[in-house]
Short mmCIF file of C-alpha atoms in Angstrom, two decimals:
data_model
loop_
_atom_site.label_atom_id
_atom_site.label_comp_id
_atom_site.label_asym_id
_atom_site.label_seq_id
_atom_site.Cartn_x
_atom_site.Cartn_y
_atom_site.Cartn_z
CA UNK A 1 -12.69 -66.29 -7.10
CA UNK A 2 -14.19 -69.52 -8.44
CA UNK A 3 -17.80 -70.63 -7.99
CA UNK A 4 -16.59 -73.86 -6.41
CA UNK A 5 -14.82 -71.77 -3.81
CA UNK A 6 -17.92 -69.66 -3.27
CA UNK A 7 -20.12 -72.68 -2.78
CA UNK A 8 -17.69 -74.58 -0.58
CA UNK A 9 -16.16 -71.58 1.14
CA UNK A 10 -19.34 -69.84 2.13
CA UNK A 11 -20.13 -71.50 5.41
CA UNK A 12 -23.28 -71.97 7.39
CA UNK A 13 -23.90 -69.66 10.35
CA UNK A 14 -27.56 -70.56 10.67
CA UNK A 15 -29.23 -73.96 10.91
CA UNK A 16 -30.98 -75.83 8.13
CA UNK A 17 -34.55 -75.89 9.39
CA UNK A 18 -36.71 -72.88 10.23
CA UNK A 19 -40.35 -71.96 10.51
CA UNK A 20 -42.84 -73.71 8.24
CA UNK A 21 -43.67 -71.81 5.10
CA UNK A 22 -47.21 -70.60 4.57
CA UNK A 23 -49.31 -72.03 1.78
CA UNK A 24 -50.95 -68.77 0.72
CA UNK A 25 -49.30 -65.56 -0.44
CA UNK A 26 -47.48 -64.01 2.48
CA UNK A 27 -44.18 -62.32 3.29
CA UNK A 28 -42.79 -65.78 4.03
CA UNK A 29 -43.85 -67.28 0.69
CA UNK A 30 -42.67 -64.18 -1.19
CA UNK A 31 -39.26 -64.40 0.48
CA UNK A 32 -39.01 -68.11 -0.35
CA UNK A 33 -39.85 -67.27 -3.97
CA UNK A 34 -36.89 -64.87 -3.99
CA UNK A 35 -34.55 -67.63 -2.84
CA UNK A 36 -36.04 -69.96 -5.44
CA UNK A 37 -35.25 -67.36 -8.11
CA UNK A 38 -31.71 -67.24 -6.77
CA UNK A 39 -31.45 -71.02 -7.19
CA UNK A 40 -32.83 -70.75 -10.73
CA UNK A 41 -30.30 -68.05 -11.59
CA UNK A 42 -27.51 -70.27 -10.31
CA UNK A 43 -28.63 -73.16 -12.47
CA UNK A 44 -29.47 -71.23 -15.64
CA UNK A 45 -26.40 -68.98 -15.43
CA UNK A 46 -28.68 -65.95 -15.53
CA UNK A 47 -26.14 -63.43 -14.30
CA UNK A 48 -28.44 -60.46 -14.88
CA UNK A 49 -30.91 -61.87 -12.35
CA UNK A 50 -28.52 -61.42 -9.44
CA UNK A 51 -28.64 -57.64 -9.68
CA UNK A 52 -32.40 -57.73 -9.17
CA UNK A 53 -32.24 -60.38 -6.44
CA UNK A 54 -29.96 -58.52 -4.04
CA UNK A 55 -31.00 -55.56 -1.90
CA UNK A 56 -30.32 -52.07 -3.20
CA UNK A 57 -29.19 -51.01 0.27
CA UNK A 58 -25.62 -50.34 1.29
CA UNK A 59 -25.57 -53.12 3.89
CA UNK A 60 -25.65 -56.23 1.69
CA UNK A 61 -23.43 -58.97 3.09
CA UNK A 62 -22.15 -62.38 2.06
CA UNK A 63 -19.77 -64.61 3.99
CA UNK A 64 -16.88 -66.43 2.36
CA UNK A 65 -14.56 -68.51 4.52
CA UNK A 66 -15.75 -66.62 7.58
CA UNK A 67 -14.96 -63.19 6.08
CA UNK A 68 -17.84 -60.81 5.41
CA UNK A 69 -18.05 -59.21 1.96
CA UNK A 70 -20.09 -56.01 2.12
CA UNK A 71 -19.48 -54.86 -1.46
CA UNK A 72 -22.82 -55.42 -3.22
CA UNK A 73 -21.46 -54.74 -6.68
CA UNK A 74 -18.63 -57.22 -6.19
CA UNK A 75 -20.97 -59.91 -4.88
CA UNK A 76 -23.29 -59.54 -7.89
CA UNK A 77 -20.45 -59.32 -10.42
CA UNK A 78 -18.65 -62.35 -9.02
CA UNK A 79 -21.74 -64.54 -9.04
CA UNK A 80 -22.67 -63.40 -12.56
CA UNK A 81 -19.19 -64.11 -13.91
CA UNK A 82 -18.69 -67.47 -12.29
CA UNK A 83 -22.05 -69.04 -13.11
CA UNK A 84 -21.44 -68.08 -16.72
CA UNK A 85 -18.23 -70.11 -16.70
CA UNK A 86 -19.83 -73.20 -15.19
CA UNK A 87 -21.77 -75.13 -17.81
CA UNK A 88 -24.04 -77.98 -16.83
CA UNK A 89 -24.39 -76.75 -13.25
CA UNK A 90 -27.42 -78.04 -11.35
CA UNK A 91 -28.52 -76.18 -8.23
CA UNK A 92 -31.43 -77.76 -6.41
CA UNK A 93 -33.09 -75.98 -3.48
CA UNK A 94 -34.20 -78.28 -0.66
CA UNK A 95 -37.01 -77.59 1.82
CA UNK A 96 -36.85 -73.77 2.04
CA UNK A 97 -38.63 -72.42 5.11
CA UNK A 98 -39.19 -68.91 6.34
CA UNK A 99 -39.85 -66.88 9.48
CA UNK A 100 -40.41 -63.18 10.03
CA UNK A 101 -38.31 -61.02 12.36
CA UNK A 102 -39.31 -57.37 12.39
CA UNK A 103 -39.17 -56.04 8.83
CA UNK A 104 -37.04 -58.93 7.61
CA UNK A 105 -37.90 -62.48 6.58
CA UNK A 106 -35.31 -65.21 7.12
CA UNK A 107 -35.28 -68.13 4.71
CA UNK A 108 -33.32 -71.23 5.68
CA UNK A 109 -32.75 -73.93 3.11
CA UNK A 110 -30.74 -76.90 2.00
CA UNK A 111 -29.27 -77.29 -1.44
CA UNK A 112 -27.54 -79.77 -3.73
CA UNK A 113 -25.04 -78.71 -6.37
CA UNK A 114 -23.77 -80.99 -9.11
CA UNK A 115 -21.93 -80.56 -12.37
CA UNK A 116 -20.72 -83.11 -14.88
CA UNK A 117 -19.03 -81.44 -17.84
CA UNK A 118 -16.21 -83.64 -19.05
CA UNK A 119 -13.39 -83.50 -16.52
CA UNK A 120 -15.10 -80.78 -14.51
CA UNK A 121 -17.17 -82.56 -11.90
CA UNK A 122 -18.76 -81.25 -8.72
CA UNK A 123 -21.16 -82.69 -6.20
CA UNK A 124 -21.99 -80.82 -3.01
CA UNK A 125 -24.70 -80.89 -0.39
CA UNK A 126 -25.07 -77.85 1.79
CA UNK A 127 -27.31 -75.51 3.71
CA UNK A 128 -27.75 -71.79 4.04
CA UNK A 129 -29.80 -68.80 5.01
CA UNK A 130 -30.96 -65.66 3.27
CA UNK A 131 -32.21 -62.63 5.17
CA UNK A 132 -34.62 -60.79 2.89
CA UNK A 133 -36.48 -57.51 3.05
CA UNK A 134 -39.13 -55.88 0.91
CA UNK A 135 -38.00 -53.16 -1.47
CA UNK A 136 -40.09 -51.63 -4.27
CA UNK A 137 -42.76 -54.28 -3.88
CA UNK A 138 -40.53 -57.36 -3.88
CA UNK A 139 -38.32 -59.21 -1.43
CA UNK A 140 -34.59 -58.96 -2.05
CA UNK A 141 -31.63 -60.63 -0.36
CA UNK A 142 -29.78 -58.46 2.15
CA UNK A 143 -27.67 -61.17 3.79
CA UNK A 144 -26.61 -64.51 2.32
CA UNK A 145 -24.71 -67.39 3.91
CA UNK A 146 -24.17 -70.81 2.38
CA UNK A 147 -21.88 -73.76 2.88
CA UNK A 148 -21.23 -77.46 2.76
CA UNK A 149 -20.72 -79.58 5.84
CA UNK A 150 -17.02 -79.62 6.76
CA UNK A 151 -15.37 -82.97 7.35
CA UNK A 152 -14.05 -84.12 10.73
CA UNK A 153 -15.86 -81.41 12.72
CA UNK A 154 -17.71 -83.86 14.92
CA UNK A 155 -14.55 -85.80 15.76
CA UNK A 156 -12.90 -82.59 16.92
CA UNK A 157 -15.87 -81.69 19.09
CA UNK A 158 -15.96 -85.12 20.75
CA UNK A 159 -12.54 -84.64 22.35
CA UNK A 160 -13.80 -81.46 24.04
CA UNK A 161 -15.68 -83.52 26.62
CA UNK A 162 -12.50 -84.09 28.56
CA UNK A 163 -11.36 -81.48 31.05
CA UNK A 164 -12.80 -79.51 33.95
CA UNK A 165 -15.49 -76.93 33.15
CA UNK A 166 -16.08 -73.99 35.50
CA UNK A 167 -19.66 -72.70 35.42
CA UNK A 168 -20.20 -69.11 36.57
CA UNK A 169 -23.76 -68.11 37.42
CA UNK A 170 -24.74 -71.70 38.16
CA UNK A 171 -27.37 -70.70 40.72
CA UNK A 172 -28.90 -68.04 38.48
CA UNK A 173 -31.88 -68.53 36.19
CA UNK A 174 -29.74 -69.85 33.33
CA UNK A 175 -27.41 -71.90 35.52
CA UNK A 176 -29.42 -75.15 35.73
CA UNK A 177 -29.83 -75.17 31.94
CA UNK A 178 -26.08 -74.72 31.53
CA UNK A 179 -25.34 -77.63 33.86
CA UNK A 180 -27.88 -79.83 32.08
CA UNK A 181 -26.36 -79.01 28.69
CA UNK A 182 -22.88 -79.90 29.91
CA UNK A 183 -24.07 -83.25 31.25
CA UNK A 184 -25.99 -83.98 28.05
CA UNK A 185 -22.84 -83.34 26.03
CA UNK A 186 -20.90 -85.82 28.15
CA UNK A 187 -18.91 -83.57 30.47
CA UNK A 188 -18.33 -85.24 33.82
CA UNK A 189 -15.95 -82.78 35.47
CA UNK A 190 -18.04 -79.74 36.31
CA UNK A 191 -17.27 -77.11 38.94
CA UNK A 192 -19.79 -74.43 39.92
CA UNK A 193 -18.52 -71.08 41.17
CA UNK A 194 -20.89 -69.94 43.94
CA UNK A 195 -20.92 -67.56 46.86
CA UNK A 196 -22.67 -69.94 49.26
CA UNK A 197 -21.85 -73.62 48.80
CA UNK A 198 -24.55 -74.92 51.15
CA UNK A 199 -27.33 -72.98 49.42
CA UNK A 200 -26.01 -74.03 46.03
CA UNK A 201 -26.08 -77.71 46.99
CA UNK A 202 -29.69 -77.35 48.15
CA UNK A 203 -30.63 -75.96 44.75
CA UNK A 204 -28.40 -77.96 42.42
CA UNK A 205 -27.68 -81.20 44.28
CA UNK A 206 -24.28 -82.68 45.05
CA UNK A 207 -23.37 -84.39 41.77
CA UNK A 208 -20.99 -81.60 40.76
CA UNK A 209 -18.09 -79.86 42.47
CA UNK A 210 -18.63 -76.49 44.15
CA UNK A 211 -16.09 -73.77 44.87
CA UNK A 212 -16.78 -70.73 47.02
CA UNK A 213 -15.69 -67.58 45.21
CA UNK A 214 -16.80 -64.05 44.36
CA UNK A 215 -16.20 -62.40 41.00
CA UNK A 216 -15.28 -59.21 42.86
CA UNK A 217 -12.46 -61.01 44.73
CA UNK A 218 -9.46 -61.89 42.54
CA UNK A 219 -7.83 -64.14 45.14
CA UNK A 220 -10.91 -66.36 45.30
CA UNK A 221 -11.04 -66.53 41.50
CA UNK A 222 -7.45 -67.73 41.27
CA UNK A 223 -8.40 -70.67 43.49
CA UNK A 224 -11.57 -71.36 41.53
CA UNK A 225 -9.63 -71.52 38.23
CA UNK A 226 -7.19 -74.18 39.42
CA UNK A 227 -7.13 -77.02 36.89
CA UNK A 228 -9.92 -75.51 34.77
CA UNK A 229 -9.91 -76.14 31.01
CA UNK A 230 -13.08 -74.26 30.04
CA UNK A 231 -15.17 -71.46 31.55
CA UNK A 232 -18.87 -71.05 30.73
CA UNK A 233 -20.36 -67.91 32.24
CA UNK A 234 -23.98 -66.84 32.53
CA UNK A 235 -22.93 -64.10 34.94
CA UNK A 236 -25.20 -61.08 35.09
CA UNK A 237 -26.41 -58.63 37.70
CA UNK A 238 -29.92 -59.30 38.98
CA UNK A 239 -30.34 -56.36 41.31
CA UNK A 240 -30.08 -52.64 40.84
CA UNK A 241 -30.69 -51.65 44.45
CA UNK A 242 -27.49 -53.08 45.92
CA UNK A 243 -24.52 -50.90 44.86
CA UNK A 244 -22.08 -53.76 45.48
CA UNK A 245 -23.95 -55.98 43.01
CA UNK A 246 -24.58 -53.33 40.36
CA UNK A 247 -23.96 -53.95 36.65
CA UNK A 248 -20.68 -52.07 36.93
CA UNK A 249 -19.30 -54.53 39.50
CA UNK A 250 -20.84 -57.68 38.01
CA UNK A 251 -21.35 -57.33 34.24
CA UNK A 252 -18.13 -55.37 33.74
CA UNK A 253 -15.65 -55.83 36.57
CA UNK A 254 -16.85 -59.35 37.33
CA UNK A 255 -16.33 -60.49 33.74
CA UNK A 256 -13.00 -58.67 33.58
CA UNK A 257 -11.78 -60.35 36.78
CA UNK A 258 -12.87 -63.75 35.52
CA UNK A 259 -11.03 -63.18 32.25
CA UNK A 260 -7.84 -62.12 34.04
CA UNK A 261 -7.98 -65.16 36.31
CA UNK A 262 -8.67 -67.42 33.34
CA UNK A 263 -5.68 -66.01 31.48
CA UNK A 264 -3.45 -66.60 34.48
CA UNK A 265 -4.69 -70.20 34.73
CA UNK A 266 -4.16 -70.85 30.98
CA UNK A 267 -7.84 -71.63 30.42
CA UNK A 268 -8.35 -72.91 26.87
CA UNK A 269 -11.71 -71.23 26.19
CA UNK A 270 -14.07 -68.79 27.90
CA UNK A 271 -17.71 -68.66 26.73
CA UNK A 272 -19.72 -65.69 28.00
CA UNK A 273 -23.46 -65.12 27.63
CA UNK A 274 -24.29 -61.52 26.71
CA UNK A 275 -27.32 -59.72 25.22
CA UNK A 276 -28.72 -58.49 21.92
CA UNK A 277 -28.36 -54.76 21.37
CA UNK A 278 -24.96 -54.29 23.00
CA UNK A 279 -23.71 -52.15 20.12
CA UNK A 280 -26.65 -49.79 20.76
CA UNK A 281 -26.22 -49.90 24.52
CA UNK A 282 -27.07 -46.28 25.32
CA UNK A 283 -30.31 -46.41 23.31
CA UNK A 284 -31.41 -49.81 24.64
CA UNK A 285 -34.48 -49.67 26.96
CA UNK A 286 -32.79 -51.92 29.53
CA UNK A 287 -29.91 -49.49 29.84
CA UNK A 288 -32.10 -47.34 32.06
CA UNK A 289 -31.51 -49.92 34.77
CA UNK A 290 -28.06 -49.17 36.11
CA UNK A 291 -26.61 -48.63 32.59
CA UNK A 292 -26.55 -52.41 32.39
CA UNK A 293 -26.05 -52.59 28.62
CA UNK A 294 -23.11 -50.20 28.72
CA UNK A 295 -21.44 -52.25 31.44
CA UNK A 296 -22.10 -55.46 29.52
CA UNK A 297 -20.40 -53.89 26.51
CA UNK A 298 -17.37 -53.06 28.65
CA UNK A 299 -17.37 -56.60 29.98
CA UNK A 300 -17.38 -57.97 26.44
CA UNK A 301 -14.42 -55.82 25.49
CA UNK A 302 -12.52 -56.84 28.62
CA UNK A 303 -12.90 -60.48 27.61
CA UNK A 304 -11.89 -59.80 24.00
CA UNK A 305 -8.68 -58.06 25.06
CA UNK A 306 -7.76 -60.48 27.87
CA UNK A 307 -5.81 -62.87 25.68
CA UNK A 308 -8.06 -65.80 26.59
CA UNK A 309 -9.62 -67.71 23.66
CA UNK A 310 -13.27 -66.67 23.90
CA UNK A 311 -16.76 -66.93 22.45
CA UNK A 312 -19.39 -64.25 23.13
CA UNK A 313 -22.99 -65.43 22.79
CA UNK A 314 -25.45 -62.51 22.65
CA UNK A 315 -28.82 -64.01 23.45
CA UNK A 316 -32.25 -62.68 22.62
CA UNK A 317 -34.94 -62.38 25.27
CA UNK A 318 -34.52 -65.40 27.53
CA UNK A 319 -37.45 -67.71 28.20
CA UNK A 320 -37.99 -70.76 30.37
CA UNK A 321 -39.69 -72.91 27.72
CA UNK A 322 -38.20 -76.25 26.75
CA UNK A 323 -35.16 -76.22 24.51
CA UNK A 324 -34.73 -78.11 21.27
CA UNK A 325 -38.21 -77.30 19.96
CA UNK A 326 -37.12 -74.62 17.50
CA UNK A 327 -34.15 -73.97 15.28
CA UNK A 328 -31.41 -71.77 16.73
CA UNK A 329 -30.54 -68.94 14.35
CA UNK A 330 -27.15 -67.24 14.58
CA UNK A 331 -26.25 -63.92 12.98
CA UNK A 332 -23.65 -61.23 13.45
CA UNK A 333 -23.59 -57.45 13.35
CA UNK A 334 -26.03 -56.92 16.24
CA UNK A 335 -28.74 -55.74 13.84
CA UNK A 336 -31.62 -57.55 15.53
CA UNK A 337 -33.85 -55.39 17.69
CA UNK A 338 -35.99 -58.18 19.12
CA UNK A 339 -35.90 -61.94 19.32
CA UNK A 340 -36.58 -64.67 21.86
CA UNK A 341 -34.79 -67.89 22.78
CA UNK A 342 -35.11 -70.47 25.58
CA UNK A 343 -32.36 -70.52 28.19
CA UNK A 344 -31.87 -74.20 27.40
CA UNK A 345 -31.01 -73.42 23.77
CA UNK A 346 -28.57 -70.68 24.77
CA UNK A 347 -26.90 -73.17 27.11
CA UNK A 348 -26.62 -75.68 24.28
CA UNK A 349 -24.96 -73.08 22.03
CA UNK A 350 -22.44 -72.29 24.78
CA UNK A 351 -21.62 -75.93 25.44
CA UNK A 352 -21.34 -76.78 21.74
CA UNK A 353 -18.80 -73.96 21.41
CA UNK A 354 -16.43 -75.61 23.87
CA UNK A 355 -13.50 -77.22 22.14
CA UNK A 356 -14.66 -76.16 18.67
CA UNK A 357 -11.86 -74.05 17.13
CA UNK A 358 -14.40 -72.51 14.74
CA UNK A 359 -16.18 -70.82 17.65
CA UNK A 360 -13.18 -69.01 19.13
CA UNK A 361 -12.60 -65.30 18.85
CA UNK A 362 -16.16 -64.71 17.67
CA UNK A 363 -19.24 -62.77 18.78
CA UNK A 364 -22.65 -63.98 17.64
CA UNK A 365 -26.32 -63.25 18.26
CA UNK A 366 -28.72 -66.16 18.79
CA UNK A 367 -32.52 -66.25 18.64
CA UNK A 368 -35.12 -68.91 17.95
CA UNK A 369 -36.15 -69.71 14.41
CA UNK A 370 -38.95 -72.00 13.31
CA UNK A 371 -40.51 -74.84 15.23
CA UNK A 372 -39.43 -78.40 14.73
CA UNK A 373 -36.04 -77.71 13.17
CA UNK A 374 -32.76 -79.38 13.99
CA UNK A 375 -29.44 -77.58 14.22
CA UNK A 376 -26.37 -78.82 12.37
CA UNK A 377 -23.92 -78.16 15.16
CA UNK A 378 -21.04 -79.44 13.03
CA UNK A 379 -21.25 -76.26 10.91
CA UNK A 380 -22.94 -73.84 13.32
CA UNK A 381 -19.86 -71.73 14.14
CA UNK A 382 -17.72 -72.26 11.05
CA UNK A 383 -19.40 -69.59 8.93
CA UNK A 384 -19.15 -66.82 11.50
CA UNK A 385 -16.71 -63.95 11.12
CA UNK A 386 -13.91 -63.61 13.67
CA UNK A 387 -13.82 -60.41 15.72
CA UNK A 388 -10.19 -59.70 14.84
#
């Protein structure tokens, strides 16, 4: 494994800008200092420093070409070996910023790498994230992702604006945000799946197409899927008193039925909004309400095994604040316990996934990062590990 491959193969799963760093000593500034030491070790070929920089825990991860490496010793040894072989390497950290989440501190940063040693030349500009935690009085890196901006990603995404998009859950609390995100991205063929067309038109207007269907009725779903290229679903049960609308029938069987209908209709991609904490469904506080997290987990698995190209977006606590005011942070592994994100930002993630091959077959968790940041959507999905 060559350093050039590490630097260009490790791809960004989290955006460049995060929360503003604090001027005085703080967990944020200490975590940033750790990342700065990492940059120094890269530039000075100080291989011994990597052992002290990475967490001593057994859950250290790094992503290379979308594949997670969880072998701490291998990560440290590879970095130590390769920087020693690269003479004249310059590694400049750009605008590192940090934000706390529970016991961890995320640091998002840009970087420039250059090397001019005879015939061996390198010049890269990239971005990354390091999730740090305090161990023995200092912050160490538990999760590292880096990567340059891939070429031609935006051109591929632009073609995704063609085709009919079916929106499920359009009249729910996240529905209007989903419709707005589709329109902002340039989609003009939008169909909303609703139970009552007249009520839906009163709420959403008449600029889009409506189809009457019920996720519990397969025949109606077959009709709704006619001519559909993409499905974006914010489907979720909102009542626990009506047995016919329980999480079992909506979050599980509803998603399963949609996936089966989408497969039959040769839908190109199905994006489903889910929730943080699915992998700990039985212990999740919300699971007390109709076992909703367990049924969501079953719904996720039904989509994964349906044969339809999919993206599962596990959102943090949903809010109604304006989108685009904070960086969207994406991670995998379902290790976050808490986290918030506006519905508008979740909708944007879902819409940006459409037509992007890098988003397919993947499950990700999304929460808000720091204020004022911008997301590099061209690389947002490319560093994430596939489920398979």
